[in-house]
Tab-separated table of C-alpha atoms in Angstrom:
chain	number	residue	atom	x	y	z
Y	1	MET	CA	-41.692	139.374	-151.660
Y	2	SER	CA	-42.071	142.831	-150.576
Y	3	ILE	CA	-39.732	143.767	-147.722
Y	4	GLN	CA	-40.882	146.561	-145.532
Y	5	ILE	CA	-40.246	145.771	-141.975
Y	6	ILE	CA	-36.725	144.522	-140.899
Y	7	GLY	CA	-35.737	142.850	-137.885
Y	8	VAL	CA	-31.986	142.875	-136.463
Y	9	VAL	CA	-30.754	140.513	-133.857
Y	10	GLY	CA	-27.734	142.003	-132.052
Y	11	ALA	CA	-27.236	145.691	-131.198
Y	12	GLY	CA	-23.317	145.492	-131.328
Y	13	GLN	CA	-21.266	147.279	-133.900
Y	14	MET	CA	-22.580	145.250	-136.971
Y	15	GLY	CA	-26.143	145.171	-135.655
Y	16	ASN	CA	-26.472	149.064	-135.093
Y	17	GLY	CA	-25.057	149.788	-138.226
Y	18	ILE	CA	-27.396	147.375	-140.212
Y	19	ALA	CA	-30.140	149.103	-138.168
Y	20	HIS	CA	-28.976	152.480	-139.149
Y	21	VAL	CA	-28.866	151.785	-142.981
Y	22	CYS	CA	-32.309	150.072	-143.008
Y	23	ALA	CA	-33.904	152.695	-141.148
Y	24	GLN	CA	-32.016	155.916	-143.268
Y	25	SER	CA	-33.217	153.779	-146.383
Y	26	GLY	CA	-37.214	154.059	-145.469
Y	27	PHE	CA	-37.470	150.537	-143.661
Y	28	ASP	CA	-39.057	150.093	-140.237
Y	29	VAL	CA	-36.694	148.302	-138.031
Y	30	ARG	CA	-36.954	146.065	-135.092
Y	31	LEU	CA	-33.819	146.112	-133.093
Y	32	LEU	CA	-33.305	143.030	-130.385
Y	33	ASP	CA	-30.306	142.399	-127.934
Y	34	ALA	CA	-30.112	139.792	-125.123
Y	35	ASN	CA	-28.720	142.625	-123.113
Y	36	PRO	CA	-31.251	145.230	-122.733
Y	37	ASP	CA	-28.659	147.731	-121.527
Y	38	SER	CA	-26.813	147.398	-125.193
Y	39	LEU	CA	-30.166	148.822	-126.802
Y	40	PRO	CA	-29.735	152.687	-125.502
Y	41	LYS	CA	-26.375	152.529	-126.556
Y	42	ALA	CA	-26.749	151.409	-129.837
Y	43	ILE	CA	-29.517	154.341	-130.295
Y	44	ALA	CA	-26.721	156.720	-129.124
Y	45	THR	CA	-24.265	155.375	-131.527
Y	46	ILE	CA	-26.615	155.522	-134.355
Y	47	THR	CA	-27.424	159.024	-133.701
Y	48	GLY	CA	-23.792	159.910	-133.270
Y	49	ASN	CA	-22.999	158.440	-136.603
Y	50	MET	CA	-25.990	160.400	-138.199
Y	51	ASP	CA	-24.855	163.475	-136.834
Y	52	ARG	CA	-21.438	162.743	-138.528
Y	53	GLN	CA	-23.363	162.358	-141.744
Y	54	ILE	CA	-25.071	165.663	-141.014
Y	55	LYS	CA	-21.906	167.261	-140.688
Y	56	LYS	CA	-20.668	165.864	-144.125
Y	57	GLY	CA	-24.046	167.083	-145.491
Y	58	ALA	CA	-25.004	163.380	-146.408
Y	59	MET	CA	-28.046	163.654	-144.125
Y	60	THR	CA	-30.587	166.527	-142.625
Y	61	GLU	CA	-31.865	166.967	-139.174
Y	62	ALA	CA	-35.254	165.883	-140.523
Y	63	ALA	CA	-34.090	162.917	-142.333
Y	64	LYS	CA	-32.493	161.804	-139.106
Y	65	ALA	CA	-35.419	162.423	-136.890
Y	66	GLU	CA	-37.783	160.119	-139.168
Y	67	ALA	CA	-34.933	157.496	-139.458
Y	68	LEU	CA	-34.485	157.237	-135.653
Y	69	GLY	CA	-38.412	157.062	-135.390
Y	70	ARG	CA	-38.443	154.096	-137.538
Y	71	ILE	CA	-36.518	152.216	-135.186
Y	72	LYS	CA	-38.244	150.095	-132.106
Y	73	THR	CA	-36.208	148.285	-129.794
Y	74	GLY	CA	-36.892	145.298	-127.464
Y	75	ALA	CA	-35.449	142.068	-125.738
Y	76	ASP	CA	-38.412	139.919	-126.418
Y	77	TYR	CA	-38.259	137.943	-129.849
Y	78	ALA	CA	-42.136	138.895	-130.197
Y	79	ILE	CA	-40.886	142.191	-131.586
Y	80	PHE	CA	-40.160	140.252	-134.611
Y	81	GLY	CA	-43.808	139.037	-135.357
Y	82	ASP	CA	-44.481	141.457	-138.314
Y	83	CYS	CA	-41.098	141.356	-139.910
Y	84	ASP	CA	-40.471	140.552	-143.416
Y	85	LEU	CA	-37.037	139.698	-143.098
Y	86	VAL	CA	-34.707	139.409	-140.045
Y	87	ILE	CA	-30.838	139.889	-140.124
Y	88	GLU	CA	-29.001	137.940	-137.348
Y	89	ALA	CA	-25.997	139.826	-136.392
Y	90	ALA	CA	-24.670	138.044	-133.320
Y	91	THR	CA	-20.915	137.177	-132.668
Y	92	GLU	CA	-19.150	134.795	-134.861
Y	93	ASN	CA	-20.082	131.822	-132.927
Y	94	GLU	CA	-22.046	128.881	-134.570
Y	95	ALA	CA	-23.621	127.599	-131.226
Y	96	ILE	CA	-24.815	131.236	-130.414
Y	97	LYS	CA	-26.438	131.640	-133.891
Y	98	ARG	CA	-28.281	128.370	-133.493
Y	99	GLU	CA	-29.566	129.259	-130.027
Y	100	ILE	CA	-30.874	132.518	-131.562
Y	101	PHE	CA	-32.525	130.716	-134.407
Y	102	LYS	CA	-34.240	128.221	-132.173
Y	103	LYS	CA	-35.662	131.337	-130.306
Y	104	LEU	CA	-36.359	133.409	-133.474
Y	105	CYS	CA	-38.537	130.876	-135.526
Y	106	PRO	CA	-41.444	130.473	-133.605
Y	107	ALA	CA	-41.877	134.192	-133.418
Y	108	LEU	CA	-41.799	134.879	-136.970
Y	109	LYS	CA	-44.767	134.695	-139.626
Y	110	LYS	CA	-44.429	131.877	-141.887
Y	111	GLU	CA	-43.367	134.014	-144.976
Y	112	ALA	CA	-40.628	135.752	-143.174
Y	113	LEU	CA	-37.178	135.471	-144.555
Y	114	ILE	CA	-33.959	135.050	-142.573
Y	115	ALA	CA	-30.535	136.469	-143.150
Y	116	SER	CA	-27.338	135.697	-141.121
Y	117	ASN	CA	-24.571	138.299	-141.167
Y	118	THR	CA	-22.125	135.669	-140.462
Y	119	SER	CA	-18.676	136.376	-142.266
Y	120	SER	CA	-17.474	132.692	-142.352
Y	121	ILE	CA	-19.861	129.956	-141.017
Y	122	SER	CA	-21.671	127.626	-143.406
Y	123	ILE	CA	-24.957	129.219	-144.466
Y	124	THR	CA	-26.330	125.574	-145.566
Y	125	ARG	CA	-25.701	124.235	-141.929
Y	126	LEU	CA	-27.220	127.287	-140.261
Y	127	GLY	CA	-30.071	127.314	-142.489
Y	128	ALA	CA	-30.683	123.580	-141.682
Y	129	SER	CA	-31.008	124.693	-137.915
Y	130	THR	CA	-34.063	126.753	-138.986
Y	131	ASP	CA	-37.513	125.829	-139.821
Y	132	ARG	CA	-37.234	127.409	-143.150
Y	133	ALA	CA	-34.054	126.643	-144.934
Y	134	ALA	CA	-35.194	128.025	-148.320
Y	135	LYS	CA	-36.043	131.358	-146.781
Y	136	PHE	CA	-32.706	131.561	-145.334
Y	137	MET	CA	-29.341	133.022	-146.823
Y	138	GLY	CA	-26.175	134.864	-145.854
Y	139	MET	CA	-26.166	138.740	-146.094
Y	140	HIS	CA	-22.637	139.819	-144.879
Y	141	PHE	CA	-22.213	143.581	-144.399
Y	142	MET	CA	-18.810	145.092	-144.131
Y	143	ASN	CA	-17.653	147.125	-141.069
Y	144	PRO	CA	-18.614	149.950	-140.579
Y	145	VAL	CA	-21.879	149.432	-142.459
Y	146	PRO	CA	-22.918	152.967	-142.765
Y	147	VAL	CA	-19.753	153.530	-144.774
Y	148	MET	CA	-18.748	150.540	-146.483
Y	149	GLN	CA	-20.409	149.921	-149.784
Y	150	LEU	CA	-20.435	145.944	-150.060
Y	151	VAL	CA	-22.660	143.194	-149.058
Y	152	GLU	CA	-21.812	139.591	-149.598
Y	153	LEU	CA	-25.114	137.596	-150.813
Y	154	ILE	CA	-24.423	133.772	-149.995
Y	155	ARG	CA	-26.891	131.188	-150.826
Y	156	GLY	CA	-26.984	128.007	-149.021
Y	157	ILE	CA	-27.858	124.753	-150.818
Y	158	ALA	CA	-31.670	125.117	-150.008
Y	159	THR	CA	-31.893	128.880	-150.470
Y	160	SER	CA	-34.770	129.629	-152.906
Y	161	ASN	CA	-34.340	131.950	-155.946
Y	162	GLU	CA	-37.093	133.827	-154.565
Y	163	THR	CA	-35.254	134.457	-151.467
Y	164	TYR	CA	-32.077	135.437	-153.187
Y	165	GLU	CA	-33.783	138.080	-155.599
Y	166	ALA	CA	-35.681	139.385	-152.632
Y	167	VAL	CA	-32.443	139.958	-150.514
Y	168	LYS	CA	-30.613	141.236	-153.639
Y	169	GLU	CA	-33.086	143.692	-154.587
Y	170	LEU	CA	-33.041	145.061	-150.829
Y	171	THR	CA	-29.268	145.273	-150.840
Y	172	ALA	CA	-29.474	147.660	-153.795
Y	173	LYS	CA	-32.400	149.735	-151.970
Y	174	LEU	CA	-30.123	150.046	-148.976
Y	175	GLY	CA	-27.538	151.836	-151.412
Y	176	LYS	CA	-25.300	148.731	-151.369
Y	177	THR	CA	-23.570	147.110	-153.959
Y	178	SER	CA	-23.980	143.164	-153.697
Y	179	ALA	CA	-21.363	140.342	-154.585
Y	180	THR	CA	-22.374	137.020	-154.776
Y	181	ALA	CA	-20.367	134.365	-153.045
Y	182	GLU	CA	-20.523	130.518	-153.006
Y	183	ASP	CA	-20.987	128.745	-149.664
Y	184	PHE	CA	-17.442	127.992	-148.887
Y	185	PRO	CA	-15.566	128.808	-145.463
Y	186	ALA	CA	-15.117	132.708	-145.122
Y	187	PHE	CA	-16.988	133.110	-148.682
Y	188	ILE	CA	-14.798	135.838	-150.827
Y	189	VAL	CA	-13.651	138.696	-148.772
Y	190	ASN	CA	-12.418	136.793	-145.390
Y	191	ARG	CA	-11.014	134.142	-147.591
Y	192	ILE	CA	-8.832	136.395	-148.908
Y	193	LEU	CA	-8.296	139.340	-146.220
Y	194	LEU	CA	-8.012	137.122	-142.914
Y	195	PRO	CA	-5.092	134.980	-144.311
Y	196	MET	CA	-3.350	138.076	-145.223
Y	197	ILE	CA	-3.828	139.414	-141.564
Y	198	ASN	CA	-2.934	136.060	-140.226
Y	199	GLU	CA	0.464	136.226	-142.252
Y	200	ALA	CA	0.981	139.725	-141.012
Y	201	VAL	CA	0.995	138.381	-137.537
Y	202	TYR	CA	3.241	135.373	-138.268
Y	203	THR	CA	5.617	138.384	-139.869
Y	204	LEU	CA	5.536	140.060	-136.235
Y	205	TYR	CA	5.890	136.494	-134.628
Y	206	GLU	CA	8.867	135.684	-136.564
Y	207	GLY	CA	10.488	138.991	-135.985
Y	208	VAL	CA	10.661	140.166	-139.443
Y	209	GLY	CA	9.092	143.731	-138.576
Y	210	SER	CA	7.781	145.199	-135.732
Y	211	VAL	CA	4.095	146.285	-135.441
Y	212	GLU	CA	4.511	149.804	-136.647
Y	213	SER	CA	7.217	148.647	-139.569
Y	214	ILE	CA	4.619	145.959	-140.887
Y	215	ASP	CA	1.609	148.486	-140.830
Y	216	THR	CA	3.493	151.499	-142.379
Y	217	ALA	CA	4.850	148.800	-145.153
Y	218	MET	CA	1.644	147.730	-146.239
Y	219	LYS	CA	0.015	151.035	-146.002
Y	220	LEU	CA	2.802	152.908	-148.051
Y	221	GLY	CA	3.896	149.676	-150.214
Y	222	THR	CA	0.478	148.593	-151.215
Y	223	ASN	CA	-1.566	151.651	-150.723
Y	224	HIS	CA	-3.843	150.034	-148.284
Y	225	PRO	CA	-5.656	152.699	-145.943
Y	226	MET	CA	-5.156	150.551	-142.692
Y	227	GLY	CA	-2.070	148.105	-142.006
Y	228	PRO	CA	-2.991	144.688	-141.277
Y	229	LEU	CA	-2.573	144.686	-137.573
Y	230	GLU	CA	-4.189	147.981	-137.204
Y	231	LEU	CA	-7.176	146.471	-139.493
Y	232	ALA	CA	-7.214	143.343	-137.326
Y	233	ASP	CA	-7.557	145.427	-133.874
Y	234	PHE	CA	-10.688	147.213	-135.688
Y	235	ILE	CA	-12.266	143.886	-136.581
Y	236	GLY	CA	-11.462	142.405	-133.365
Y	237	LEU	CA	-8.777	139.701	-132.875
Y	238	ASP	CA	-11.353	137.155	-131.557
Y	239	THR	CA	-13.025	137.409	-134.800
Y	240	CYS	CA	-10.216	137.184	-136.762
Y	241	LEU	CA	-9.233	133.979	-134.791
Y	242	ALA	CA	-12.765	132.438	-135.218
Y	243	VAL	CA	-12.606	133.091	-138.894
Y	244	MET	CA	-9.100	131.410	-139.181
Y	245	HIS	CA	-10.405	128.407	-137.372
Y	246	VAL	CA	-13.487	128.179	-139.723
Y	247	LEU	CA	-10.937	128.283	-142.765
Y	248	TYR	CA	-8.503	125.857	-141.119
Y	249	ASP	CA	-11.155	123.268	-140.431
Y	250	GLY	CA	-13.169	123.611	-143.355
Y	251	LEU	CA	-10.526	123.555	-145.753
Y	252	SER	CA	-8.146	121.313	-143.851
Y	253	ASP	CA	-5.240	123.040	-145.438
Y	254	SER	CA	-2.048	123.907	-143.395
Y	255	LYS	CA	-1.783	127.479	-144.931
Y	256	TYR	CA	-4.755	128.573	-142.587
Y	257	ARG	CA	-3.296	127.667	-139.496
Y	258	PRO	CA	-3.920	130.545	-136.930
Y	259	CYS	CA	-0.576	132.173	-135.727
Y	260	PRO	CA	0.095	131.274	-132.229
Y	261	LEU	CA	0.620	134.880	-131.597
Y	262	LEU	CA	-2.851	135.600	-132.563
Y	263	VAL	CA	-4.161	132.940	-130.193
Y	264	LYS	CA	-1.838	134.411	-127.433
Y	265	TYR	CA	-3.324	137.628	-127.819
Y	266	VAL	CA	-6.767	136.424	-127.555
Y	267	GLU	CA	-6.157	134.299	-124.717
Y	268	ALA	CA	-4.781	137.509	-122.966
Y	269	GLY	CA	-8.169	139.263	-123.774
Y	270	TRP	CA	-6.282	141.706	-125.773
Y	271	LEU	CA	-8.857	142.063	-128.571
Y	272	GLY	CA	-8.214	145.181	-130.249
Y	273	ARG	CA	-9.897	148.575	-130.127
Y	274	LYS	CA	-12.857	147.141	-128.146
Y	275	THR	CA	-10.847	146.252	-125.307
Y	276	LYS	CA	-8.460	149.330	-125.741
Y	277	ARG	CA	-5.593	146.930	-126.171
Y	278	GLY	CA	-4.495	144.440	-129.023
Y	279	PHE	CA	-1.570	144.970	-131.526
Y	280	TYR	CA	-1.861	148.744	-130.237
Y	281	ASP	CA	-2.637	150.114	-126.911
Y	282	TYR	CA	-5.379	152.577	-127.390
Y	283	SER	CA	-5.845	153.879	-123.826
Y	284	GLY	CA	-3.955	157.170	-124.367
Y	285	PRO	CA	-4.431	159.929	-126.990
Y	286	LYS	CA	-2.733	158.095	-129.667
Y	287	PRO	CA	-2.495	154.382	-130.278
Y	288	VAL	CA	0.832	152.920	-129.208
Y	289	PRO	CA	2.278	149.608	-130.622
Y	290	THR	CA	2.201	146.606	-127.801
Y	291	ARG	CA	5.347	144.983	-129.418
């Protein structure tokens, strides 16, 4: 299986990052979003991130121009007709992903592969909702995609060896390192990371420490580059809660019960950096703890 043209569904934070690294690595990219207004914003974000790479000496102006020239955008699934692989990077909601696959599959050539960037949802179940379960697998990039080196590769029960090997080879061509995970809720990274973040929220909820003290303790006490509450804001509290629900529902273990305070923040619409308010308030020049 030769992958030359890559489609990306979703032009948000993850989708534009995936489009960025694919185009930078020499692949032609087709980027789609249900909201046409998101597409110019995505190209602006990619351009800005490439400008930062140029300042660091990691990219040239000529390479930037070539990479941006490889990205075509659109709001019609017909844009994926010549793709060898399409990566779904929509919000972490199974119903939304299933609806995307319903629209995507008829637009694809029969030999095209599909990958989902889901961070927690069953690959077997998602693959079964398509017309090509053998050509479907998980390809979970880390955020921010241009910076983070890992891609989790997850095979569903029906994923063929050919599909897995083709996507693993592509991951290496993108300059990323792959880690293979079994198809269990939240895979490897989020199976370990999200319960830690949830426990940090419980620590705040129970009054063991303030937002600032919890993040300072973990940054200086365990040498983490970001504290768990700061990281939760970066990921998005709605995404954190969605993953905790997947873990709790999928494994039926009380240790994965989402903290009530995390639920309250999401109910309030305080989702972190993307809404300018989460465990920190981002409306001013410097983030300020909200508790």
